[in-house]
CSV table of C-alpha atoms in Angstrom, one decimal:
chain,number,residue,atom,x,y,z
A,14,MET,CA,-28.2,49.5,-51.4
A,15,LYS,CA,-24.9,49.2,-53.2
A,16,GLU,CA,-26.3,47.8,-56.4
A,17,ASN,CA,-23.1,47.2,-58.3
A,18,LEU,CA,-21.3,45.5,-55.4
A,19,TYR,CA,-24.4,43.3,-54.9
A,20,LYS,CA,-24.4,42.3,-58.5
A,21,TYR,CA,-20.7,41.7,-58.4
A,22,ILE,CA,-21.0,39.3,-55.5
A,23,LEU,CA,-23.8,37.4,-57.2
A,24,GLY,CA,-21.6,37.1,-60.4
A,25,ILE,CA,-19.0,35.3,-58.4
A,26,ALA,CA,-21.3,33.3,-56.1
A,27,ASP,CA,-23.7,32.1,-58.8
A,28,ASN,CA,-20.8,30.3,-60.5
A,29,SER,CA,-20.2,28.3,-57.4
A,30,LEU,CA,-23.8,27.6,-56.7
A,31,VAL,CA,-24.6,26.3,-60.2
A,32,LEU,CA,-21.5,24.3,-60.5
A,33,GLY,CA,-22.1,22.9,-57.0
A,34,GLN,CA,-25.6,21.9,-58.0
A,35,ARG,CA,-24.3,20.1,-61.1
A,36,LEU,CA,-21.7,18.2,-59.0
A,37,GLY,CA,-24.3,17.4,-56.4
A,38,GLU,CA,-26.4,15.7,-59.1
A,39,LEU,CA,-23.7,13.0,-59.1
A,40,CYS,CA,-24.3,12.1,-55.4
A,41,GLY,CA,-24.9,8.4,-55.6
A,42,HIS,CA,-24.5,8.4,-59.4
A,43,GLY,CA,-20.7,9.0,-59.8
A,44,PRO,CA,-18.9,6.5,-62.1
A,45,SER,CA,-17.0,5.1,-59.1
A,46,LEU,CA,-17.3,5.5,-55.4
A,47,GLU,CA,-14.1,7.6,-55.3
A,48,THR,CA,-15.2,10.0,-58.0
A,49,ASP,CA,-18.7,10.2,-56.5
A,50,ILE,CA,-17.2,11.2,-53.2
A,51,ALA,CA,-14.8,13.6,-54.8
A,52,CYS,CA,-17.5,15.4,-56.9
A,53,THR,CA,-19.8,15.8,-53.9
A,54,ASN,CA,-16.9,17.0,-51.7
A,55,ILE,CA,-16.1,19.7,-54.2
A,56,SER,CA,-19.8,20.5,-54.4
A,57,LEU,CA,-19.8,20.9,-50.6
A,58,ASP,CA,-16.8,23.3,-50.7
A,59,LEU,CA,-18.5,25.3,-53.4
A,60,PHE,CA,-21.8,25.5,-51.4
A,61,GLY,CA,-19.9,26.6,-48.3
A,62,GLN,CA,-18.3,29.4,-50.3
A,63,VAL,CA,-21.6,30.3,-51.7
A,64,ARG,CA,-23.1,30.7,-48.2
A,65,SER,CA,-20.3,33.2,-47.3
A,66,TYR,CA,-21.0,35.2,-50.4
A,67,TYR,CA,-24.8,35.2,-50.1
A,68,GLN,CA,-24.8,36.1,-46.4
A,69,TYR,CA,-22.7,39.1,-47.4
A,70,ALA,CA,-25.0,39.9,-50.3
A,71,ALA,CA,-28.0,39.6,-48.1
A,72,LYS,CA,-26.5,42.2,-45.7
A,73,ILE,CA,-26.0,44.6,-48.5
A,74,LYS,CA,-29.5,44.0,-49.9
A,75,GLY,CA,-31.1,44.7,-46.5
A,76,ASN,CA,-34.9,44.5,-46.0
A,77,ASN,CA,-34.4,41.2,-44.0
A,78,ALA,CA,-33.1,39.5,-47.1
A,79,THR,CA,-31.7,36.0,-46.4
A,80,GLU,CA,-29.1,33.8,-48.1
A,81,ASP,CA,-31.9,31.3,-48.9
A,82,GLN,CA,-34.0,33.8,-50.7
A,83,ILE,CA,-31.0,34.8,-52.9
A,84,ALA,CA,-30.1,31.2,-53.5
A,85,PHE,CA,-33.5,29.8,-54.2
A,86,LEU,CA,-36.0,32.5,-55.2
A,87,ARG,CA,-34.6,34.4,-58.1
A,88,LYS,CA,-35.8,34.0,-61.7
A,89,GLU,CA,-33.6,32.5,-64.3
A,90,ARG,CA,-32.6,35.9,-65.8
A,91,GLU,CA,-31.5,37.1,-62.3
A,92,TYR,CA,-28.8,34.4,-62.0
A,93,LEU,CA,-25.4,35.8,-63.2
A,94,ASN,CA,-23.3,32.7,-63.6
A,95,VAL,CA,-21.2,31.9,-66.7
A,96,LEU,CA,-22.6,29.5,-69.2
A,97,LEU,CA,-19.8,27.0,-68.6
A,98,VAL,CA,-20.9,25.9,-65.2
A,99,GLU,CA,-24.5,25.2,-66.1
A,100,GLN,CA,-23.5,22.7,-68.8
A,101,PRO,CA,-24.9,19.2,-68.0
A,102,ASN,CA,-23.0,16.1,-66.8
A,103,THR,CA,-23.3,14.5,-70.2
A,104,ASP,CA,-20.7,11.9,-69.2
A,105,PHE,CA,-17.7,11.8,-66.8
A,106,ALA,CA,-15.5,13.5,-69.5
A,107,TYR,CA,-17.9,16.5,-69.6
A,108,THR,CA,-18.0,16.7,-65.8
A,109,ILE,CA,-14.2,16.7,-65.6
A,110,GLY,CA,-13.7,18.9,-68.6
A,111,ARG,CA,-16.1,21.5,-67.2
A,112,GLN,CA,-14.5,21.3,-63.8
A,113,PHE,CA,-11.0,21.7,-65.2
A,114,LEU,CA,-11.8,24.6,-67.4
A,115,PHE,CA,-13.5,26.3,-64.4
A,116,ASP,CA,-10.9,25.4,-61.7
A,117,ILE,CA,-8.0,26.9,-63.6
A,118,TYR,CA,-9.9,30.1,-63.9
A,119,HIS,CA,-11.3,30.0,-60.3
A,120,PHE,CA,-7.8,29.6,-58.8
A,121,LEU,CA,-6.4,32.6,-60.8
A,122,PHE,CA,-9.5,34.7,-60.0
A,123,LEU,CA,-9.4,34.0,-56.2
A,124,THR,CA,-5.7,34.6,-56.1
A,125,GLU,CA,-6.4,38.2,-57.3
A,126,LEU,CA,-9.6,38.6,-55.3
A,127,GLN,CA,-7.5,38.2,-52.1
A,128,LYS,CA,-6.2,41.7,-52.8
A,129,SER,CA,-9.6,43.2,-53.0
A,130,HIS,CA,-10.1,46.4,-51.0
A,131,ASP,CA,-13.4,44.9,-49.9
A,132,LEU,CA,-12.2,43.0,-46.8
A,133,ASN,CA,-15.2,40.6,-46.8
A,134,LEU,CA,-14.5,39.5,-50.3
A,135,ALA,CA,-10.8,39.2,-49.6
A,136,ALA,CA,-11.4,37.0,-46.6
A,137,ILE,CA,-13.8,34.7,-48.5
A,138,ALA,CA,-11.2,34.5,-51.4
A,139,LYS,CA,-8.4,33.5,-49.0
A,140,LYS,CA,-10.5,30.8,-47.4
A,141,SER,CA,-11.8,29.5,-50.7
A,142,LEU,CA,-8.5,29.4,-52.4
A,143,LYS,CA,-7.2,26.7,-50.1
A,144,GLU,CA,-10.1,24.5,-51.1
A,145,VAL,CA,-10.0,25.3,-54.8
A,146,SER,CA,-6.3,24.4,-55.0
A,147,TYR,CA,-7.4,20.8,-54.2
A,148,HIS,CA,-10.2,21.0,-56.8
A,149,ARG,CA,-7.7,22.1,-59.4
A,150,ARG,CA,-5.3,19.3,-58.5
A,151,PHE,CA,-8.2,16.8,-58.8
A,152,SER,CA,-9.5,17.9,-62.2
A,153,SER,CA,-6.0,18.4,-63.7
A,154,ASP,CA,-5.1,15.0,-62.6
A,155,TRP,CA,-8.1,13.5,-64.2
A,156,ILE,CA,-7.5,15.4,-67.5
A,157,LYS,CA,-4.2,13.6,-67.6
A,158,ARG,CA,-5.6,10.2,-66.7
A,159,LEU,CA,-8.3,10.5,-69.3
A,160,GLY,CA,-6.2,12.1,-72.0
A,161,ASP,CA,-3.3,9.8,-71.6
A,162,GLY,CA,-5.5,6.8,-70.8
A,163,THR,CA,-7.2,4.5,-73.3
A,164,GLU,CA,-8.3,5.3,-76.8
A,165,GLU,CA,-11.8,5.6,-75.6
A,166,SER,CA,-11.1,7.9,-72.7
A,167,LYS,CA,-8.9,10.1,-74.9
A,168,ARG,CA,-11.6,10.4,-77.6
A,169,ARG,CA,-14.3,11.3,-75.0
A,170,ILE,CA,-12.3,13.9,-73.0
A,171,GLN,CA,-11.2,15.5,-76.3
A,172,GLU,CA,-14.8,15.6,-77.5
A,173,ALA,CA,-16.0,17.2,-74.1
A,174,LEU,CA,-13.2,19.8,-74.2
A,175,ASP,CA,-13.9,20.7,-77.9
A,176,SER,CA,-17.6,21.1,-77.0
A,177,LEU,CA,-17.0,23.1,-73.8
A,178,TRP,CA,-14.3,25.3,-75.3
A,179,THR,CA,-16.9,27.8,-76.7
A,180,TYR,CA,-17.8,28.8,-73.1
A,181,THR,CA,-14.3,29.6,-71.9
A,182,ASP,CA,-14.0,33.2,-73.2
A,183,GLU,CA,-17.0,34.3,-71.2
A,184,LEU,CA,-15.0,33.8,-68.0
A,185,PHE,CA,-13.1,37.0,-69.0
A,186,HIS,CA,-16.2,39.0,-70.1
A,187,GLN,CA,-16.9,42.1,-68.0
A,188,THR,CA,-20.3,43.5,-67.2
A,189,GLU,CA,-20.8,47.1,-66.3
A,190,ALA,CA,-20.9,46.2,-62.6
A,191,ASP,CA,-17.6,44.3,-63.0
A,192,LYS,CA,-15.9,47.3,-64.5
A,193,ILE,CA,-17.1,49.7,-61.8
A,194,MET,CA,-15.9,47.3,-59.1
A,195,VAL,CA,-12.5,47.1,-60.8
A,196,SER,CA,-12.3,50.9,-60.9
A,197,LYS,CA,-12.8,50.8,-57.1
A,198,ASN,CA,-10.2,48.2,-56.5
A,199,ILE,CA,-12.8,45.8,-55.3
A,200,GLY,CA,-13.2,43.6,-58.3
A,201,VAL,CA,-10.7,41.5,-60.3
A,202,ASP,CA,-9.8,42.8,-63.8
A,203,THR,CA,-10.4,39.4,-65.4
A,204,PRO,CA,-9.1,40.3,-68.9
A,205,THR,CA,-5.6,40.4,-67.4
A,206,LEU,CA,-5.9,36.8,-66.4
A,207,LYS,CA,-6.8,35.5,-69.9
A,208,GLU,CA,-3.3,34.9,-71.2
A,209,THR,CA,-2.2,33.0,-68.1
A,210,TYR,CA,-5.4,31.0,-68.2
A,211,TYR,CA,-5.0,29.8,-71.7
A,212,THR,CA,-1.3,29.1,-71.2
A,213,GLU,CA,-2.0,27.0,-68.1
A,214,VAL,CA,-4.8,25.1,-69.8
A,215,GLN,CA,-2.7,24.4,-72.9
A,216,THR,CA,0.2,23.2,-70.8
A,217,ILE,CA,-1.9,20.6,-69.0
A,218,LEU,CA,-3.7,19.6,-72.2
A,219,SER,CA,-0.3,19.1,-73.9
A,220,GLU,CA,1.0,17.0,-71.0
A,221,SER,CA,-2.2,14.9,-71.4
A,222,THR,CA,-1.5,14.3,-75.1
A,223,LEU,CA,-4.7,16.2,-75.9
A,224,GLU,CA,-5.2,18.7,-78.7
A,225,ILE,CA,-5.9,22.4,-77.9
A,226,PRO,CA,-9.4,23.0,-79.3
A,227,GLU,CA,-9.2,25.2,-82.4
A,228,SER,CA,-12.6,26.9,-82.3
A,229,LYS,CA,-12.4,30.7,-82.0
A,230,TRP,CA,-16.1,31.2,-81.8
A,231,PHE,CA,-17.3,31.8,-78.3
A,232,GLN,CA,-20.6,32.1,-76.6
A,233,LYS,CA,-21.5,34.4,-73.8
A,234,GLY,CA,-24.6,35.7,-72.0
A,235,GLY,CA,-24.8,34.1,-68.6
A,236,LYS,CA,-23.2,37.0,-66.8
A,237,ASP,CA,-26.0,39.2,-68.2
A,238,GLY,CA,-28.7,36.6,-67.2
A,239,ILE,CA,-29.2,35.1,-70.6
A,240,HIS,CA,-28.6,31.3,-70.2
A,241,THR,CA,-28.5,28.1,-72.2
A,242,GLU,CA,-31.5,25.8,-72.4
A,243,HIS,CA,-30.1,23.7,-69.6
A,244,MET,CA,-30.4,26.4,-66.9
A,245,GLY,CA,-34.2,26.2,-66.5
A,246,TYR,CA,-34.1,22.4,-65.7
A,247,LEU,CA,-31.3,22.9,-63.3
A,248,LEU,CA,-33.2,25.7,-61.5
A,249,SER,CA,-36.4,23.7,-61.3
A,250,ASP,CA,-34.5,21.0,-59.4
A,251,LEU,CA,-32.6,23.5,-57.2
A,252,GLN,CA,-35.7,25.6,-56.3
A,253,TYR,CA,-38.2,22.7,-55.9
A,254,MET,CA,-38.3,22.7,-52.1
A,255,GLN,CA,-38.6,26.5,-51.7
A,256,ARG,CA,-41.2,26.7,-54.4
A,257,THR,CA,-43.3,23.8,-53.1
A,258,TYR,CA,-43.0,24.7,-49.4
A,259,PRO,CA,-42.4,28.5,-49.3
A,260,ASN,CA,-40.2,29.8,-46.5
A,261,MET,CA,-39.3,26.3,-45.3
A,262,GLU,CA,-36.2,26.0,-43.2
A,263,TRP,CA,-34.0,23.0,-42.4
B,5,MET,CA,-13.0,41.2,-38.4
B,6,THR,CA,-9.3,40.3,-38.6
B,7,ILE,CA,-7.6,38.8,-35.6
B,8,THR,CA,-4.0,37.7,-35.8
B,9,GLU,CA,-3.6,35.6,-32.7
B,10,GLN,CA,-5.8,33.3,-30.7
B,11,HIS,CA,-7.0,34.9,-27.5
B,12,ILE,CA,-8.9,32.8,-25.0
B,13,ASP,CA,-9.8,34.1,-21.5
B,14,LYS,CA,-8.6,31.8,-18.8
B,15,GLU,CA,-12.0,31.2,-17.2
B,16,LEU,CA,-13.4,30.0,-20.5
B,17,PHE,CA,-10.7,27.7,-21.6
B,18,PRO,CA,-11.7,24.6,-19.4
B,19,ILE,CA,-15.3,24.9,-20.6
B,20,LEU,CA,-14.4,25.2,-24.3
B,21,GLU,CA,-11.9,22.4,-24.0
B,22,LYS,CA,-14.7,20.0,-23.1
B,23,VAL,CA,-16.6,20.7,-26.4
B,24,SER,CA,-15.6,18.1,-29.0
B,25,ASP,CA,-15.6,18.2,-32.8
B,26,PRO,CA,-18.9,16.4,-33.8
B,27,GLU,CA,-17.1,14.6,-36.7
B,28,ILE,CA,-14.1,13.6,-34.6
B,29,PRO,CA,-15.4,13.1,-31.0
B,30,VAL,CA,-11.9,12.4,-29.5
B,31,LEU,CA,-10.8,15.9,-30.5
B,32,SER,CA,-11.6,19.0,-28.6
B,33,ILE,CA,-12.4,22.1,-30.6
B,34,MET,CA,-9.5,23.8,-28.8
B,35,GLU,CA,-7.1,21.2,-30.1
B,36,MET,CA,-8.6,21.6,-33.5
B,37,GLY,CA,-7.8,25.3,-33.5
B,38,VAL,CA,-11.3,26.4,-34.6
B,39,VAL,CA,-11.9,28.8,-31.6
B,40,ARG,CA,-10.0,32.0,-32.4
B,41,SER,CA,-11.1,34.1,-29.5
B,42,ALA,CA,-13.2,33.8,-26.4
B,43,ILE,CA,-13.6,36.9,-24.3
B,44,LEU,CA,-15.6,37.3,-21.1
B,45,GLU,CA,-17.4,40.6,-20.7
B,46,LYS,CA,-19.3,40.6,-17.4
B,47,ASN,CA,-21.4,37.5,-17.8
B,48,MET,CA,-21.4,37.4,-21.6
B,49,ALA,CA,-18.9,35.2,-23.4
B,50,LYS,CA,-18.0,36.4,-26.9
B,51,VAL,CA,-16.6,33.5,-28.9
B,52,GLN,CA,-15.3,33.6,-32.5
B,53,ILE,CA,-15.0,30.4,-34.4
B,54,THR,CA,-13.6,29.7,-37.9
B,55,PRO,CA,-14.5,26.9,-40.2
B,56,THR,CA,-12.0,24.2,-41.3
B,57,TYR,CA,-13.6,24.1,-44.7
B,58,SER,CA,-16.2,26.6,-46.0
B,59,GLY,CA,-18.8,23.9,-46.4
B,60,CYS,CA,-18.1,22.2,-43.1
B,61,PRO,CA,-21.5,21.2,-41.7
B,62,ALA,CA,-20.0,20.7,-38.3
B,63,MET,CA,-19.8,24.5,-37.7
B,64,ASP,CA,-23.5,25.0,-36.9
B,65,VAL,CA,-23.3,22.1,-34.4
B,66,ILE,CA,-20.1,23.4,-32.9
B,67,GLY,CA,-21.7,26.8,-32.4
B,68,ASP,CA,-24.7,25.2,-30.6
B,69,ASP,CA,-22.5,23.0,-28.5
B,70,ILE,CA,-20.4,26.0,-27.3
B,71,LYS,CA,-23.5,27.9,-26.5
B,72,LYS,CA,-24.8,24.9,-24.5
B,73,ALA,CA,-21.5,24.3,-22.6
B,74,LEU,CA,-21.3,28.0,-21.7
B,75,SER,CA,-24.9,28.2,-20.6
B,76,ASP,CA,-24.4,25.1,-18.4
B,77,ALA,CA,-21.5,26.9,-16.8
B,78,GLY,CA,-23.7,30.0,-16.2
B,79,TYR,CA,-22.7,32.3,-19.0
B,80,THR,CA,-24.7,33.8,-21.8
B,81,SER,CA,-22.8,33.8,-25.1
B,82,GLU,CA,-22.5,35.2,-28.6
B,83,ILE,CA,-21.0,33.1,-31.3
B,84,GLU,CA,-19.5,34.7,-34.3
B,85,LEU,CA,-18.3,32.9,-37.4
B,86,ILE,CA,-15.2,34.5,-38.9
B,87,LEU,CA,-13.3,33.7,-42.1
B,88,ALA,CA,-10.1,35.7,-41.7
B,89,PRO,CA,-7.4,34.6,-41.0
B,90,ALA,CA,-8.4,31.4,-42.7
B,91,TRP,CA,-8.0,28.1,-40.8
B,92,THR,CA,-4.9,26.1,-41.4
B,93,THR,CA,-4.0,22.5,-40.3
B,94,ASP,CA,-1.0,24.2,-38.5
B,95,TRP,CA,-3.5,25.2,-35.8
B,96,ILE,CA,-4.1,21.6,-34.8
B,97,THR,CA,-2.2,21.3,-31.6
B,98,PRO,CA,0.4,18.5,-31.0
B,99,LYS,CA,-2.1,17.0,-28.5
B,100,GLY,CA,-4.7,17.2,-31.2
B,101,ARG,CA,-2.5,15.4,-33.8
B,102,ARG,CA,-1.9,12.6,-31.3
B,103,ALA,CA,-5.6,12.3,-30.7
B,104,LEU,CA,-6.3,12.1,-34.4
B,105,GLU,CA,-3.7,9.3,-34.9
B,106,LYS,CA,-5.1,7.4,-32.0
B,107,TYR,CA,-8.6,7.7,-33.5
B,108,GLY,CA,-7.4,6.3,-36.8
B,109,ILE,CA,-6.9,9.5,-38.8
B,110,ALA,CA,-3.4,10.1,-40.0
B,111,ALA,CA,-2.3,13.7,-39.2
B,112,PRO,CA,-1.5,16.2,-42.0
B,113,LEU,CA,2.0,16.2,-43.5
B,114,SER,CA,3.9,19.3,-44.7
B,115,PRO,CA,2.4,21.0,-47.9
B,116,LYS,CA,5.1,19.5,-50.1
B,117,ALA,CA,4.8,16.0,-48.7
B,118,ASP,CA,1.0,16.3,-48.9
B,119,LYS,CA,1.3,17.1,-52.7
B,120,ASP,CA,3.7,14.2,-53.2
B,121,VAL,CA,1.4,11.8,-51.5
B,122,LEU,CA,-1.8,13.0,-53.1
B,123,LEU,CA,-0.5,13.5,-56.6
B,124,HIS,CA,2.6,11.4,-57.1
B,125,GLY,CA,1.7,8.4,-55.1
B,126,LYS,CA,4.7,8.7,-52.7
B,127,GLN,CA,4.5,6.5,-49.6
B,128,MET,CA,4.8,8.9,-46.7
B,129,VAL,CA,1.5,8.5,-44.8
B,130,LYS,CA,1.9,6.1,-41.9
B,131,CYS,CA,-0.8,3.6,-41.3
B,132,THR,CA,-2.7,4.5,-38.1
B,133,ASN,CA,-3.1,0.8,-37.3
B,134,CYS,CA,0.4,-0.7,-37.8
B,135,SER,CA,2.6,2.4,-38.4
B,136,SER,CA,3.8,1.0,-41.8
B,137,GLN,CA,4.6,3.5,-44.4
B,138,ASN,CA,3.7,1.0,-47.1
B,139,THR,CA,0.3,2.7,-47.8
B,140,ARG,CA,-1.6,3.8,-50.8
B,141,LEU,CA,-4.0,6.5,-51.7
B,142,VAL,CA,-7.5,5.2,-52.4
B,143,SER,CA,-9.2,8.5,-53.0
B,144,GLN,CA,-8.1,12.2,-52.9
B,145,PHE,CA,-11.4,12.9,-51.2
B,146,GLY,CA,-12.8,11.1,-48.2
B,147,SER,CA,-15.7,10.9,-45.7
B,148,THR,CA,-15.5,14.6,-44.9
B,149,ALA,CA,-14.2,17.6,-46.8
B,150,CYS,CA,-11.0,17.6,-44.8
B,151,LYS,CA,-9.9,14.0,-45.4
B,152,ALA,CA,-8.5,11.7,-48.1
B,153,GLN,CA,-8.9,7.9,-48.1
B,154,PHE,CA,-5.9,5.6,-47.6
B,155,GLN,CA,-5.3,1.9,-47.3
B,156,CYS,CA,-2.3,0.1,-45.7
B,157,ASN,CA,-0.7,-2.5,-48.0
B,158,ASP,CA,0.7,-4.4,-45.1
B,159,CYS,CA,-2.2,-4.8,-42.6
B,160,GLN,CA,-4.9,-3.9,-45.2
B,161,GLU,CA,-6.4,-1.4,-42.8
B,162,PRO,CA,-8.4,1.4,-44.6
B,163,PHE,CA,-7.9,4.8,-42.9
B,164,ASP,CA,-8.4,8.5,-43.3
B,165,TYR,CA,-5.7,11.0,-43.9
B,166,PHE,CA,-6.3,14.6,-42.7
B,167,LYS,CA,-5.3,16.7,-45.7
B,168,CYS,CA,-2.8,19.6,-45.2
B,169,LEU,CA,-4.6,23.0,-45.5
B,170,LYS,CA,-2.2,25.9,-45.5
């Protein structure tokens, strides 16, 4: 099995799975009908992308591995998503802040992944990018509405961004598998995206009359399987059906 | 896995044309552009389909419906889901666009107009009921991944707009 490629794919896919799960929690619980539908639509896009990645990963793994096993039957430490995406829906500002900070990255990342020498990854990236450009529009638009909205909305989105900021640097952290994939022209050299990312984020925050968070202290660990305390709860929800009824299928 | 042009064998076209999109029953999957190739080898039809959106739940149903239609016509079949080249709203045929409008879904505009409509509130989407352009965006996301919600300010009709995907 191509161990590094497998891990590399999970590193990308797990971000979409975990963020999709967080957004899915809002199904029937969004602050308004429109935002409820939007968050679950984005969730559906992300789950669709996840299926493409996991089907590919299952092929690489062999031994009759399936996308469901990869999605539902790993232990917490085997999930390789960044810490940002597992942060809870504390309030709508947190949901939008998390989405925005991820979407800007996701768009830049997929744009580069389209050039991957791995044709499967390049095809998934091309497909996903079209969807993610809508996600990015949605979350950027809401950052502006909340930032340039009422005193209350401004205070809350600022607080959410200040608190989530500490997870942004991890987006550009590279694991050993990442580095090997970059050397083979399969992976994206994420540190090269960092400057553009922060510039784009800052531009939109300024347009939204929001402050750029000052904190320079960043947390990481998710990409190596070390997660925040929220991850266990998320997984117990996500994995419930497969753990309760092993091998169940829809 | 890359194909550049749509290739449909003549014998298979009439069969596939009768398979409709489960979400939009007035629209054939051929008019939707999701069938990228259909090749007959002896009695086996090899069909490649591509999703409109990655998470589109209709794809499994479309695959099953194609299998059934082909089997009713006496062919065995193999369905393959492909991602490249990625689907675009440009592949919806003119006939398909008319069918959408008639069904109450406004057809996709150009990428620039799409952005102006969804982000800057420009009034360019025509109401599918009264054709007025005095319409407003209700929600950037709608009843399925591919649509946004609109309402007509003149006749008050709520309707879907098929988002441009390019």
